[in-house]
Amino acid sequence: MNRILLSVIAVAMIGCGPTFGGPDPVFPISARDREGAAWFPQALQETILRCGPFGPGARRELMDEHKAAWYGGHLAAAGEAPLFRSNGRSLRFTWLRTFDAPVVIRLDTGADGAVTMAATELSGHGGYEPGTIARRIERRLSTGEVAALKRVVEQTGVLKQTAATCDAGLDGAQWVVESNGPDGYRFVERQSPESGPVRVFGLHLVGLTGWAYDSVY
């Protein structure tokens, strides 16, 4: 069955509120997280998204086991590792389109301020099996590209957005932004955003790869 359908079935028939949580979604990393093999810190699974209008309303975990396995499977196929365990400062955009090739783009900042991009496109589909690596780019960003990246991050405030919203659909695409560094681990996701910070940031990173896509959703 479609993986996005499984993720949203609990809220598909409920009138949803606009957003979850407050801005600047920093999630704590425990010693157990660092010693374990999970793709995401336990704090994401312990965070509850409330979407219904009646009392506490519909409840679901921000990161349930199904979603962690789904996202983690695609990241593993792309040769990635859990971002919250990375050293230094890193950004990652994961683009899982239901019927199209998954794309994962990671930016690592070195001690000298240089930024290296590792972008991977898989042969499968974002809502189903990930497939294998179809193409990959690893390169250092130019000074101009780094400056433009910083402007996009600052102007959109993408890393200070609420972690999730209650928007849900049967098909679409997951746009997932992660950040890790001295100021903590951040996680922001949206489903098929037509506008807003996550879409602007994600498309900016896709532009850095030089890859063109007809299906942008």
Coordinates of C-alpha atoms in Angstrom, one line a residue:
M1 CA 0.0 0.0 0.0
N2 CA 1.1 3.6 -0.7
R3 CA 3.4 4.6 2.2
I4 CA 2.0 8.2 2.4
L5 CA -1.5 6.7 2.6
L6 CA -0.4 4.7 5.7
S7 CA 1.1 7.8 7.3
V8 CA -2.0 9.9 6.9
I9 CA -4.8 7.5 7.3
A10 CA -5.3 8.4 11.0
V11 CA -5.9 12.1 10.2
A12 CA -7.4 12.0 6.7
M13 CA -11.0 12.3 7.9
I14 CA -10.4 14.8 10.6
G15 CA -10.5 18.6 10.4
C16 CA -7.0 19.6 11.0
G17 CA -5.5 22.7 12.7
P18 CA -2.9 24.7 11.0
T19 CA 0.4 23.8 12.7
F20 CA 2.2 21.9 15.4
G21 CA 4.3 23.3 18.1
G22 CA 6.2 26.6 18.3
P23 CA 8.9 28.1 16.1
D24 CA 12.6 27.1 16.2
P25 CA 12.0 23.3 16.6
V26 CA 15.2 22.1 18.3
F27 CA 15.1 18.5 19.4
P28 CA 17.3 17.2 22.3
I29 CA 19.7 14.3 21.6
S30 CA 20.1 11.8 24.5
A31 CA 22.9 9.5 25.3
R32 CA 20.7 6.6 24.2
D33 CA 20.2 8.3 20.8
R34 CA 23.9 8.6 20.3
E35 CA 24.5 4.9 21.2
G36 CA 21.6 3.5 19.3
A37 CA 21.0 2.8 15.6
A38 CA 17.9 4.9 15.0
W39 CA 17.7 7.4 12.1
F40 CA 16.0 10.1 14.2
P41 CA 16.2 11.1 17.9
Q42 CA 13.7 9.7 20.3
A43 CA 12.3 13.2 21.0
L44 CA 10.7 13.2 17.5
Q45 CA 8.7 10.0 18.4
E46 CA 7.7 11.5 21.8
T47 CA 6.4 14.6 20.2
I48 CA 2.7 14.4 19.5
L49 CA 0.9 16.2 16.7
R50 CA -2.7 17.2 17.6
C51 CA -4.9 17.9 14.6
G52 CA -8.5 17.5 15.7
P53 CA -11.0 20.1 16.9
F54 CA -12.5 18.0 19.7
G55 CA -10.7 18.1 23.0
P56 CA -7.2 16.7 22.6
G57 CA -8.2 15.8 19.1
A58 CA -6.6 13.4 16.7
R59 CA -3.1 12.4 17.9
R60 CA -0.1 11.1 16.0
E61 CA 3.6 11.0 16.6
L62 CA 5.7 13.4 14.7
M63 CA 7.9 10.5 13.8
D64 CA 6.2 7.1 14.2
E65 CA 8.0 3.8 13.5
H66 CA 6.5 3.5 10.0
K67 CA 7.7 6.9 9.0
A68 CA 11.1 6.4 10.5
A69 CA 11.6 3.2 8.6
W70 CA 10.3 4.8 5.4
Y71 CA 12.5 7.8 5.6
G72 CA 15.5 5.8 6.9
G73 CA 15.2 3.3 4.1
H74 CA 15.5 5.9 1.5
L75 CA 18.4 7.6 3.3
A76 CA 20.2 4.3 3.7
A77 CA 19.8 3.6 0.0
A78 CA 21.4 7.0 -0.7
G79 CA 24.4 6.1 1.4
E80 CA 23.4 8.6 4.2
A81 CA 23.8 8.4 7.9
P82 CA 21.7 9.8 10.8
L83 CA 22.3 13.5 10.6
F84 CA 22.0 14.1 14.4
R85 CA 25.2 12.1 14.9
S86 CA 27.2 14.2 12.4
N87 CA 30.1 16.3 13.5
G88 CA 30.4 20.0 12.6
R89 CA 27.5 21.7 10.8
S90 CA 25.2 19.9 8.3
L91 CA 22.0 20.6 6.4
R92 CA 20.0 17.9 4.6
F93 CA 17.0 18.1 2.3
T94 CA 15.1 14.8 1.5
W95 CA 12.6 15.0 -1.3
L96 CA 10.3 11.9 -1.4
R97 CA 7.8 12.2 -4.3
T98 CA 5.4 9.4 -4.3
F99 CA 5.7 8.4 -8.0
D100 CA 9.1 9.9 -8.8
A101 CA 12.8 9.4 -8.0
P102 CA 13.8 10.2 -4.4
V103 CA 16.4 13.0 -4.0
V104 CA 18.7 13.6 -1.0
I105 CA 21.0 16.6 -0.8
R106 CA 23.4 17.2 2.1
L107 CA 25.5 20.2 2.8
D108 CA 28.5 19.9 5.2
T109 CA 30.3 23.0 6.5
G110 CA 34.0 22.5 7.3
A111 CA 36.0 24.2 10.0
D112 CA 37.3 26.7 7.4
G113 CA 33.8 27.6 6.4
A114 CA 33.9 25.7 3.1
V115 CA 30.6 24.0 2.2
T116 CA 30.6 20.6 0.4
M117 CA 27.5 19.2 -1.3
A118 CA 26.6 15.6 -1.7
A119 CA 23.5 15.0 -3.8
T120 CA 22.0 11.7 -4.6
E121 CA 19.1 10.7 -6.8
L122 CA 17.7 7.1 -6.4
S123 CA 16.2 4.9 -9.1
G124 CA 13.0 4.1 -7.2
H125 CA 10.0 6.1 -6.0
G126 CA 9.6 8.2 -2.9
G127 CA 6.4 6.6 -1.9
Y128 CA 7.5 3.0 -2.5
E129 CA 10.9 1.3 -2.7
P130 CA 13.9 3.6 -2.9
G131 CA 15.8 1.6 -5.5
T132 CA 19.6 2.2 -5.9
I133 CA 21.8 5.2 -6.6
A134 CA 21.0 6.5 -10.1
R135 CA 23.3 9.5 -10.0
R136 CA 25.4 11.4 -7.5
I137 CA 27.2 14.7 -7.3
E138 CA 29.9 15.6 -4.7
R139 CA 31.4 19.0 -5.0
R140 CA 32.5 22.1 -3.1
L141 CA 30.2 25.1 -3.4
S142 CA 31.7 28.4 -4.6
T143 CA 31.9 31.5 -2.4
G144 CA 29.0 33.0 -4.3
E145 CA 26.9 29.8 -3.8
V146 CA 27.6 29.7 -0.1
A147 CA 26.6 33.4 0.3
A148 CA 23.4 32.7 -1.6
L149 CA 22.7 29.7 0.5
K150 CA 23.1 31.7 3.7
R151 CA 20.7 34.4 2.3
V152 CA 18.0 31.8 1.6
V153 CA 18.3 30.2 5.0
E154 CA 18.1 33.6 6.7
Q155 CA 15.4 35.1 4.5
T156 CA 13.1 32.1 4.6
G157 CA 13.7 31.3 8.2
V158 CA 13.3 27.6 7.2
L159 CA 15.1 26.3 10.3
K160 CA 12.8 28.3 12.6
Q161 CA 9.6 26.9 11.2
T162 CA 7.2 24.7 13.1
A163 CA 8.3 21.1 12.8
A164 CA 5.1 19.9 11.0
T165 CA 1.6 20.8 10.0
C166 CA -1.6 18.9 9.9
D167 CA -1.9 19.1 6.2
A168 CA -2.4 15.6 4.7
G169 CA -3.2 14.0 1.4
L170 CA -3.3 10.5 -0.1
D171 CA -0.4 11.2 -2.5
G172 CA 2.1 13.9 -2.9
A173 CA 5.7 14.5 -1.7
Q174 CA 7.5 14.7 1.6
W175 CA 9.8 17.7 1.9
V176 CA 12.1 17.1 4.9
V177 CA 14.7 19.5 6.1
E178 CA 17.2 18.6 8.8
S179 CA 20.0 20.6 10.4
N180 CA 22.6 19.7 12.9
G181 CA 25.4 21.7 14.5
P182 CA 26.5 23.5 17.7
D183 CA 23.0 25.0 18.1
G184 CA 21.3 21.6 18.1
Y185 CA 19.3 19.3 15.8
R186 CA 16.3 20.6 13.9
F187 CA 13.7 18.8 11.9
V188 CA 11.1 20.4 9.6
E189 CA 8.8 18.6 7.2
R190 CA 5.9 19.5 4.9
Q191 CA 3.8 17.6 2.4
S192 CA 3.7 19.0 -1.1
P193 CA 4.1 22.7 -0.1
E194 CA 3.0 25.0 -2.9
S195 CA 4.8 27.9 -1.4
G196 CA 6.6 28.9 1.8
P197 CA 10.1 28.5 3.3
V198 CA 10.5 24.7 2.9
R199 CA 9.6 24.8 -0.8
V200 CA 11.9 27.8 -1.5
F201 CA 14.8 26.2 0.4
G202 CA 14.3 22.8 -1.1
L203 CA 14.2 24.1 -4.7
H204 CA 17.3 26.2 -4.0
L205 CA 19.2 23.1 -3.1
V206 CA 17.9 21.2 -6.1
G207 CA 19.1 24.1 -8.2
L208 CA 22.6 23.6 -6.9
T209 CA 22.7 20.0 -8.3
G210 CA 22.0 21.2 -11.9
W211 CA 19.4 18.5 -12.2
A212 CA 16.0 19.4 -13.9
Y213 CA 12.7 17.9 -12.9
D214 CA 9.3 18.1 -14.7
S215 CA 7.4 16.8 -11.7
V216 CA 7.8 19.3 -8.8
Y217 CA 5.2 18.7 -6.1

